[in-house]
Amino acid sequence: TRNSNLYVGHNNGVEYKTYWKLTSLPRLPQSAYIYESTLTLHYASNLTQTITEGNNAFIYAHPTTSDWDEDTTNLNSVSYGDPVSYVTFITAAANHTWDITEIVRNWSPFNNDSNGIVFTSEVGYRIKFSKVTEPAYSPEMIIKYTTMNGAEDYWTYDTYSVGNAGIANINLANGSLMFTFGTISASNFVLPFS
């Protein structure tokens, strides 16, 4: 956004949307599996009316489906998909956090390719979130991931015996195939190993 704040909602017949994206994505290992990603915005104020709780003020996060640049693109022409996450706006909450895991998984963090996110709301007032660079008030994106290398106890596998080739393990989360087979073992009482 070109402004120092982020706006969503409606005011005097004008719809406000916030377009957000990173100019550079964090580099993740090729074997990364993103299991959670969130984006938190700091609530600055409601500029147009007093909000009573229970108004069902939903703020939606949509994946943008076309590339855009805030300096050269008419943002009204940027297309976006169905919402993948929403929060219920609460005036008492300083921060509002969206689960954007589905959106981030569709980005290409290995190639630094992101079309970003658009926030919309059908509420009849304009809500302001802060975009300042002070850490306490700036947007915060968190990506949690694990690598898919090796046989880890937090993965679930289908296991099949394949005779002399060992054991085939298929990771149910990502479909990777791993073979394990014993190469040497000793079963004495001093230093057993396998």
Coordinates of N, CA and C in Angstrom, one line a residue:
T1 N 0.8 -1.2 0.0 CA 0.0 0.0 0.0 C 0.9 1.2 0.0
R2 N 0.4 2.3 -0.6 CA 1.2 3.5 -0.7 C 1.1 4.3 0.6
N3 N 0.1 4.1 1.5 CA -0.2 4.8 2.7 C 0.7 4.3 3.8
S4 N 0.7 5.1 4.9 CA 1.4 4.6 6.1 C 0.5 3.7 6.9
N5 N -0.7 3.6 6.5 CA -1.6 2.7 7.3 C -2.3 1.8 6.3
L6 N -3.0 0.7 6.8 CA -3.7 -0.3 6.0 C -5.2 -0.1 6.3
Y7 N -6.0 0.0 5.3 CA -7.4 0.2 5.5 C -8.3 -1.0 4.9
V8 N -9.3 -1.4 5.6 CA -10.3 -2.3 5.1 C -11.7 -1.8 5.5
G9 N -12.7 -2.2 4.7 CA -14.1 -1.8 5.0 C -14.7 -0.9 4.0
H10 N -15.7 -0.2 4.4 CA -16.4 0.8 3.5 C -16.7 2.1 4.3
N11 N -16.7 3.2 3.6 CA -17.0 4.5 4.2 C -17.5 5.4 3.1
N12 N -18.7 5.9 3.2 CA -19.3 6.9 2.3 C -19.3 6.3 0.9
G13 N -19.6 5.1 0.7 CA -19.7 4.5 -0.6 C -18.4 4.1 -1.2
V14 N -17.3 4.2 -0.5 CA -16.0 3.8 -1.0 C -15.5 2.5 -0.3
E15 N -15.1 1.6 -1.1 CA -14.6 0.3 -0.5 C -13.1 0.4 -0.3
Y16 N -12.6 0.0 0.8 CA -11.2 0.0 1.1 C -10.7 -1.4 1.2
K17 N -9.6 -1.7 0.5 CA -9.0 -3.0 0.5 C -7.5 -2.8 0.8
T18 N -6.9 -3.7 1.4 CA -5.4 -3.7 1.7 C -4.7 -4.7 0.9
Y19 N -3.8 -4.3 0.1 CA -2.9 -5.3 -0.7 C -1.6 -5.4 0.0
W20 N -1.1 -6.6 0.3 CA 0.1 -6.8 1.0 C 0.9 -7.9 0.4
K21 N 2.2 -7.6 0.2 CA 3.1 -8.7 -0.2 C 4.5 -8.3 0.2
L22 N 5.4 -9.3 0.3 CA 6.8 -9.2 0.6 C 7.5 -8.9 -0.7
T23 N 8.5 -8.0 -0.6 CA 9.3 -7.8 -1.8 C 10.3 -8.9 -2.0
S24 N 10.7 -9.6 -0.9 CA 11.6 -10.7 -1.0 C 11.2 -11.7 0.1
L25 N 11.0 -13.0 -0.3 CA 10.6 -14.0 0.6 C 11.9 -14.6 1.3
P26 N 11.7 -15.1 2.5 CA 12.8 -15.8 3.1 C 13.2 -17.1 2.3
R27 N 14.4 -17.3 2.3 CA 14.9 -18.6 1.6 C 14.7 -19.8 2.5
L28 N 14.0 -20.7 2.0 CA 13.7 -22.0 2.7 C 14.5 -23.1 2.1
P29 N 14.9 -24.1 2.8 CA 15.5 -25.3 2.2 C 14.6 -26.0 1.2
Q30 N 15.2 -26.6 0.2 CA 14.3 -27.3 -0.8 C 13.4 -28.4 -0.2
S31 N 13.9 -28.9 1.0 CA 13.1 -30.0 1.6 C 12.1 -29.4 2.6
A32 N 11.9 -28.1 2.7 CA 11.0 -27.5 3.7 C 9.5 -27.9 3.4
Y33 N 8.9 -28.2 4.5 CA 7.4 -28.4 4.5 C 6.8 -27.3 5.5
I34 N 6.0 -26.4 4.9 CA 5.4 -25.3 5.7 C 4.2 -25.9 6.4
Y35 N 4.2 -25.9 7.7 CA 3.1 -26.5 8.5 C 2.2 -25.4 9.1
E36 N 2.7 -24.1 9.1 CA 1.9 -23.0 9.7 C 2.5 -21.7 9.2
S37 N 1.6 -20.8 8.9 CA 2.1 -19.4 8.5 C 1.0 -18.5 9.0
T38 N 1.4 -17.4 9.6 CA 0.4 -16.4 10.1 C 0.9 -15.0 9.7
L39 N -0.1 -14.1 9.6 CA 0.2 -12.7 9.4 C -0.6 -11.9 10.5
T40 N 0.1 -11.1 11.2 CA -0.5 -10.3 12.3 C -0.5 -8.8 11.9
L41 N -1.6 -8.1 12.0 CA -1.7 -6.7 11.8 C -2.1 -6.0 13.1
H42 N -1.5 -4.9 13.4 CA -1.8 -4.1 14.6 C -2.9 -3.1 14.4
Y43 N -4.0 -3.3 15.1 CA -5.2 -2.4 15.0 C -4.8 -1.0 15.4
A44 N -5.0 0.0 14.5 CA -4.7 1.4 14.9 C -6.0 2.1 15.3
S45 N -7.1 2.1 14.6 CA -8.3 2.7 15.0 C -9.4 2.5 14.0
N46 N -10.6 2.8 14.4 CA -11.8 2.8 13.5 C -12.1 4.3 13.3
L47 N -12.0 4.7 12.0 CA -12.1 6.1 11.8 C -13.4 6.7 11.6
T48 N -14.5 5.8 11.5 CA -15.7 6.4 11.0 C -16.9 6.2 11.9
Q49 N -16.9 5.2 12.9 CA -18.0 5.1 13.8 C -17.6 4.2 14.9
T50 N -18.4 4.3 16.0 CA -18.2 3.5 17.1 C -18.7 2.1 16.8
I51 N -17.8 1.1 17.1 CA -18.2 -0.3 16.7 C -18.7 -1.0 18.0
T52 N -19.9 -1.6 17.9 CA -20.4 -2.4 19.0 C -20.0 -3.8 18.7
E53 N -19.6 -4.5 19.7 CA -19.2 -5.9 19.6 C -20.3 -6.7 19.1
G54 N -20.0 -7.8 18.3 CA -21.1 -8.7 17.8 C -21.6 -8.2 16.5
N55 N -21.0 -7.3 15.8 CA -21.5 -6.8 14.5 C -21.0 -7.8 13.4
N56 N -20.4 -8.9 13.8 CA -19.8 -9.8 12.8 C -19.0 -9.1 11.7
A57 N -18.1 -8.4 12.2 CA -17.1 -7.6 11.4 C -16.0 -8.6 11.0
F58 N -16.2 -9.3 9.9 CA -15.2 -10.2 9.4 C -14.2 -9.5 8.5
I59 N -13.0 -9.8 8.6 CA -11.9 -9.3 7.7 C -11.3 -10.5 7.1
Y60 N -11.4 -10.6 5.7 CA -11.0 -11.8 5.0 C -9.6 -11.6 4.4
A61 N -8.8 -12.7 4.3 CA -7.5 -12.7 3.6 C -7.7 -13.5 2.3
H62 N -7.4 -13.0 1.2 CA -7.5 -13.6 -0.1 C -6.2 -13.7 -0.8
P63 N -5.9 -14.8 -1.5 CA -4.6 -14.8 -2.3 C -4.8 -14.0 -3.5
T64 N -3.9 -13.2 -3.8 CA -3.9 -12.5 -5.1 C -3.5 -13.5 -6.2
T65 N -4.2 -13.4 -7.3 CA -3.9 -14.4 -8.4 C -3.2 -13.8 -9.6
S66 N -2.8 -12.5 -9.5 CA -2.0 -11.9 -10.5 C -0.9 -11.0 -9.8
D67 N 0.2 -10.9 -10.5 CA 1.3 -10.1 -10.0 C 0.9 -8.6 -10.0
W68 N 1.5 -7.9 -9.1 CA 1.2 -6.4 -9.0 C 2.4 -5.7 -8.3
D69 N 2.4 -4.4 -8.6 CA 3.4 -3.6 -8.0 C 2.7 -2.3 -7.5
E70 N 3.0 -1.9 -6.3 CA 2.2 -0.8 -5.7 C 2.4 0.5 -6.5
D71 N 3.5 0.7 -7.1 CA 3.8 1.9 -7.8 C 3.3 2.0 -9.2
T72 N 3.1 0.9 -9.9 CA 2.8 0.9 -11.3 C 1.5 0.3 -11.6
T73 N 0.8 -0.4 -10.7 CA -0.4 -1.2 -11.0 C -1.6 -0.5 -10.5
N74 N -2.7 -0.5 -11.3 CA -4.0 0.0 -10.8 C -4.5 -1.2 -9.9
L75 N -4.5 -1.0 -8.6 CA -4.8 -2.1 -7.7 C -6.2 -2.6 -7.9
N76 N -7.1 -1.8 -8.4 CA -8.5 -2.3 -8.7 C -8.5 -3.4 -9.8
S77 N -7.4 -3.5 -10.6 CA -7.4 -4.5 -11.6 C -6.7 -5.8 -11.2
V78 N -6.2 -5.8 -9.9 CA -5.5 -7.0 -9.4 C -6.6 -8.0 -9.0
S79 N -6.5 -9.2 -9.6 CA -7.5 -10.3 -9.3 C -7.1 -11.0 -8.1
Y80 N -8.1 -11.6 -7.4 CA -7.8 -12.4 -6.2 C -8.8 -13.5 -6.0
G81 N -8.5 -14.5 -5.3 CA -9.3 -15.7 -5.2 C -10.2 -15.6 -4.0
D82 N -10.9 -16.7 -3.7 CA -11.8 -16.8 -2.5 C -11.0 -16.7 -1.2
P83 N -11.6 -16.2 -0.2 CA -10.9 -16.0 1.1 C -10.5 -17.4 1.6
V84 N -9.3 -17.4 2.2 CA -8.8 -18.7 2.8 C -8.8 -18.6 4.4
S85 N -8.9 -17.3 4.9 CA -8.9 -17.1 6.3 C -9.6 -15.9 6.6
Y86 N -10.2 -15.8 7.8 CA -10.8 -14.5 8.3 C -10.6 -14.4 9.8
V87 N -10.7 -13.2 10.2 CA -10.8 -12.9 11.6 C -12.0 -12.1 11.9
T88 N -12.5 -12.2 13.1 CA -13.6 -11.4 13.6 C -13.0 -10.1 14.2
F89 N -13.3 -9.0 13.7 CA -12.7 -7.8 14.2 C -13.2 -7.5 15.6
I90 N -12.3 -7.2 16.5 CA -12.7 -6.9 17.9 C -11.9 -5.6 18.3
T91 N -12.6 -4.6 18.7 CA -11.9 -3.3 19.0 C -10.9 -3.5 20.1
A92 N -11.2 -4.3 21.1 CA -10.3 -4.5 22.2 C -9.0 -5.2 21.9
A93 N -9.0 -5.9 20.8 CA -7.8 -6.6 20.5 C -6.8 -5.7 19.7
A94 N -5.6 -5.6 20.3 CA -4.5 -4.8 19.7 C -4.0 -5.4 18.4
N95 N -4.0 -6.7 18.3 CA -3.5 -7.4 17.1 C -4.5 -8.4 16.6
H96 N -4.6 -8.5 15.3 CA -5.4 -9.5 14.6 C -4.6 -10.4 13.8
T97 N -4.7 -11.7 13.9 CA -3.9 -12.7 13.2 C -4.7 -13.6 12.3
W98 N -4.2 -13.7 11.1 CA -4.8 -14.6 10.1 C -3.9 -15.8 9.8
D99 N -4.5 -16.9 9.7 CA -3.8 -18.1 9.3 C -3.7 -18.1 7.7
I100 N -2.5 -17.9 7.2 CA -2.3 -17.8 5.8 C -1.5 -18.9 5.2
T101 N -1.5 -20.1 6.0 CA -0.7 -21.2 5.6 C -1.0 -21.6 4.1
E102 N -2.3 -21.7 3.8 CA -2.7 -22.2 2.4 C -2.1 -21.2 1.4
I103 N -2.1 -19.9 1.6 CA -1.6 -19.0 0.7 C -0.1 -19.1 0.5
V104 N 0.6 -19.2 1.6 CA 2.1 -19.2 1.6 C 2.5 -20.5 0.9
R105 N 1.9 -21.6 1.2 CA 2.3 -22.9 0.5 C 2.2 -22.8 -1.0
N106 N 1.3 -21.9 -1.5 CA 1.2 -21.8 -3.0 C 2.2 -20.8 -3.6
W107 N 2.9 -20.0 -2.7 CA 4.0 -19.2 -3.2 C 5.1 -20.1 -3.5
S108 N 6.1 -19.6 -4.1 CA 7.3 -20.3 -4.4 C 8.5 -19.7 -3.6
P109 N 8.6 -20.1 -2.3 CA 9.7 -19.5 -1.5 C 11.1 -19.9 -2.0
F110 N 11.2 -20.9 -2.8 CA 12.5 -21.2 -3.4 C 12.9 -20.3 -4.5
N111 N 11.9 -19.7 -5.2 CA 12.2 -18.8 -6.3 C 11.8 -17.4 -6.0
N112 N 11.5 -17.1 -4.8 CA 11.2 -15.7 -4.4 C 10.0 -15.2 -5.2
D113 N 8.9 -16.0 -5.3 CA 7.8 -15.6 -6.1 C 6.5 -15.6 -5.2
S114 N 6.0 -14.4 -5.1 CA 4.8 -14.2 -4.2 C 3.9 -13.1 -4.9
N115 N 2.6 -13.4 -5.0 CA 1.7 -12.4 -5.5 C 1.0 -11.6 -4.4
G116 N 1.2 -12.1 -3.2 CA 0.7 -11.4 -2.0 C -0.7 -11.7 -1.6
I117 N -1.3 -10.9 -0.8 CA -2.6 -11.1 -0.1 C -3.4 -9.8 -0.2
V118 N -4.7 -9.9 -0.4 CA -5.6 -8.8 -0.3 C -6.5 -9.0 0.9
F119 N -6.7 -8.0 1.7 CA -7.7 -8.0 2.8 C -8.9 -7.2 2.4
T120 N -10.1 -7.9 2.7 CA -11.3 -7.2 2.4 C -12.3 -7.4 3.6
S121 N -13.3 -6.5 3.6 CA -14.3 -6.6 4.6 C -15.6 -6.0 4.1
E122 N -16.7 -6.6 4.5 CA -18.0 -6.0 4.1 C -18.6 -5.1 5.1
V123 N -17.8 -4.7 6.1 CA -18.4 -3.9 7.2 C -18.6 -2.5 6.6
G124 N -19.5 -1.8 7.3 CA -19.9 -0.4 6.8 C -19.1 0.7 7.4
Y125 N -17.9 0.4 7.8 CA -17.0 1.4 8.4 C -15.6 1.1 8.0
R126 N -14.7 2.0 8.1 CA -13.3 1.8 7.7 C -12.5 1.5 8.9
I127 N -11.7 0.4 8.8 CA -10.8 0.0 9.9 C -9.4 0.2 9.5
K128 N -8.6 0.8 10.4 CA -7.2 1.1 10.1 C -6.3 0.2 10.9
F129 N -5.3 -0.4 10.2 CA -4.2 -1.1 10.8 C -2.9 -0.4 10.5
S130 N -2.0 -0.5 11.4 CA -0.8 0.2 11.3 C 0.2 -0.5 10.4
K131 N 1.0 0.3 9.7 CA 2.0 -0.2 8.8 C 3.4 0.4 9.1
V132 N 3.5 1.0 10.2 CA 4.8 1.7 10.6 C 5.8 0.6 10.8
T133 N 7.1 1.1 10.8 CA 8.2 0.1 10.9 C 8.6 -0.2 12.3
E134 N 8.0 0.4 13.3 CA 8.3 0.1 14.7 C 7.9 -1.3 15.0
P135 N 8.8 -2.2 15.5 CA 8.5 -3.6 15.7 C 7.2 -3.9 16.4
A136 N 6.8 -3.1 17.4 CA 5.6 -3.4 18.1 C 4.3 -3.1 17.3
Y137 N 4.4 -2.4 16.2 CA 3.2 -2.0 15.5 C 3.2 -2.4 14.0
S138 N 4.3 -2.9 13.5 CA 4.4 -3.3 12.1 C 3.8 -4.7 11.9
P139 N 3.4 -4.9 10.6 CA 2.9 -6.3 10.3 C 4.0 -7.3 10.6
E140 N 3.5 -8.5 11.1 CA 4.4 -9.6 11.4 C 4.0 -10.8 10.7
M141 N 4.9 -11.4 9.9 CA 4.6 -12.7 9.3 C 5.5 -13.7 9.8
I142 N 4.9 -14.9 10.2 CA 5.6 -16.0 10.7 C 5.4 -17.2 9.8
I143 N 6.5 -17.8 9.4 CA 6.4 -19.1 8.7 C 7.1 -20.2 9.5
K144 N 6.4 -21.2 9.8 CA 6.9 -22.3 10.6 C 7.0 -23.5 9.6
Y145 N 8.2 -24.1 9.6 CA 8.4 -25.2 8.7 C 9.4 -26.2 9.3
T146 N 9.4 -27.4 8.7 CA 10.3 -28.4 9.1 C 10.9 -29.0 7.8
T147 N 12.0 -29.6 7.9 CA 12.6 -30.2 6.7 C 12.1 -31.6 6.6
M148 N 12.0 -32.1 5.4 CA 11.5 -33.4 5.1 C 12.6 -34.5 4.9
N149 N 13.8 -34.1 5.3 CA 14.9 -35.0 5.1 C 14.9 -36.1 6.2
G150 N 15.1 -37.3 5.9 CA 15.2 -38.4 6.9 C 13.9 -38.9 7.5
A151 N 14.1 -39.9 8.3 CA 12.9 -40.5 9.0 C 12.8 -39.8 10.4
E152 N 11.8 -39.1 10.5 CA 11.6 -38.4 11.8 C 10.3 -38.9 12.5
D153 N 10.3 -38.9 13.8 CA 9.2 -39.4 14.5 C 7.9 -38.6 14.5
Y154 N 8.0 -37.3 14.0 CA 6.8 -36.5 13.9 C 6.1 -36.7 12.6
W155 N 6.6 -37.5 11.6 CA 6.0 -37.8 10.4 C 5.2 -39.2 10.6
T156 N 4.2 -39.4 9.8 CA 3.5 -40.6 9.7 C 3.8 -41.3 8.4
Y157 N 4.1 -42.6 8.5 CA 4.6 -43.3 7.3 C 3.7 -44.6 7.1
D158 N 3.5 -45.0 5.8 CA 3.1 -46.3 5.5 C 4.4 -47.1 5.2
T159 N 4.5 -48.3 5.8 CA 5.7 -49.0 5.8 C 5.5 -50.3 5.1
Y160 N 6.4 -50.7 4.1 CA 6.3 -51.9 3.4 C 7.6 -52.6 3.3
S161 N 7.6 -53.9 3.5 CA 8.8 -54.7 3.4 C 9.0 -55.0 1.9
V162 N 10.3 -54.8 1.5 CA 10.6 -55.1 0.1 C 11.8 -56.1 0.0
G163 N 11.7 -57.1 0.8 CA 12.7 -58.2 0.7 C 14.1 -57.7 1.1
N164 N 15.0 -58.1 0.2 CA 16.4 -57.8 0.5 C 16.7 -56.3 0.3
A165 N 15.8 -55.6 -0.3 CA 16.0 -54.1 -0.5 C 15.8 -53.4 0.8
G166 N 15.2 -54.0 1.8 CA 15.0 -53.3 3.1 C 13.5 -53.0 3.3
I167 N 13.2 -51.9 3.9 CA 11.9 -51.4 4.2 C 11.6 -50.1 3.4
A168 N 10.5 -50.0 2.7 CA 10.1 -48.8 2.1 C 9.2 -48.0 3.0
N169 N 9.4 -46.7 3.2 CA 8.6 -45.9 4.0 C 8.1 -44.7 3.1
I170 N 6.8 -44.6 3.1 CA 6.1 -43.5 2.3 C 5.6 -42.5 3.3
N171 N 6.1 -41.3 3.2 CA 5.7 -40.2 4.1 C 4.3 -39.8 3.7
L172 N 3.3 -39.9 4.6 CA 1.9 -39.6 4.3 C 1.6 -38.1 4.1
A173 N 2.5 -37.2 4.6 CA 2.3 -35.8 4.5 C 2.8 -35.3 3.1
N174 N 3.9 -35.8 2.6 CA 4.4 -35.2 1.4 C 4.7 -36.3 0.3
G175 N 4.5 -37.6 0.5 CA 4.6 -38.6 -0.5 C 6.0 -39.0 -0.8
S176 N 7.0 -38.5 0.0 CA 8.4 -38.9 -0.3 C 8.6 -40.4 0.1
L177 N 9.5 -41.0 -0.7 CA 9.8 -42.5 -0.5 C 11.2 -42.6 0.1
M178 N 11.3 -43.4 1.1 CA 12.6 -43.6 1.7 C 12.8 -45.1 2.0
F179 N 14.0 -45.6 1.7 CA 14.3 -47.0 2.0 C 15.2 -47.0 3.2
T180 N 15.0 -48.0 4.1 CA 15.9 -48.2 5.2 C 16.3 -49.7 5.2
F181 N 17.5 -49.9 5.4 CA 18.0 -51.3 5.5 C 19.2 -51.4 6.4
G182 N 19.3 -52.5 7.2 CA 20.4 -52.7 8.1 C 21.6 -53.1 7.4
T183 N 22.7 -52.5 7.8 CA 24.0 -52.9 7.2 C 24.9 -53.7 8.1
I184 N 24.9 -53.4 9.4 CA 25.7 -54.2 10.3 C 25.0 -54.1 11.7
S185 N 25.2 -55.1 12.5 CA 24.7 -55.0 13.8 C 25.5 -56.0 14.7
A186 N 25.6 -55.7 16.0 CA 26.2 -56.6 16.9 C 25.4 -56.5 18.2
S187 N 25.1 -57.7 18.7 CA 24.2 -57.8 19.9 C 24.9 -58.3 21.1
N188 N 26.1 -57.8 21.4 CA 26.8 -58.2 22.7 C 26.4 -57.3 23.8
F189 N 26.8 -57.6 25.0 CA 26.4 -56.8 26.2 C 27.3 -55.6 26.4
V190 N 28.4 -55.5 25.8 CA 29.4 -54.4 26.1 C 29.0 -53.2 25.3
L191 N 28.8 -53.3 24.0 CA 28.4 -52.2 23.1 C 27.5 -52.7 22.0
P192 N 26.3 -52.9 22.3 CA 25.4 -53.3 21.2 C 25.1 -52.2 20.2
F193 N 25.0 -52.4 18.9 CA 24.6 -51.4 18.0 C 24.0 -52.1 16.8
S194 N 23.3 -51.3 16.0 CA 22.7 -51.8 14.8 C 22.6 -50.7 13.7

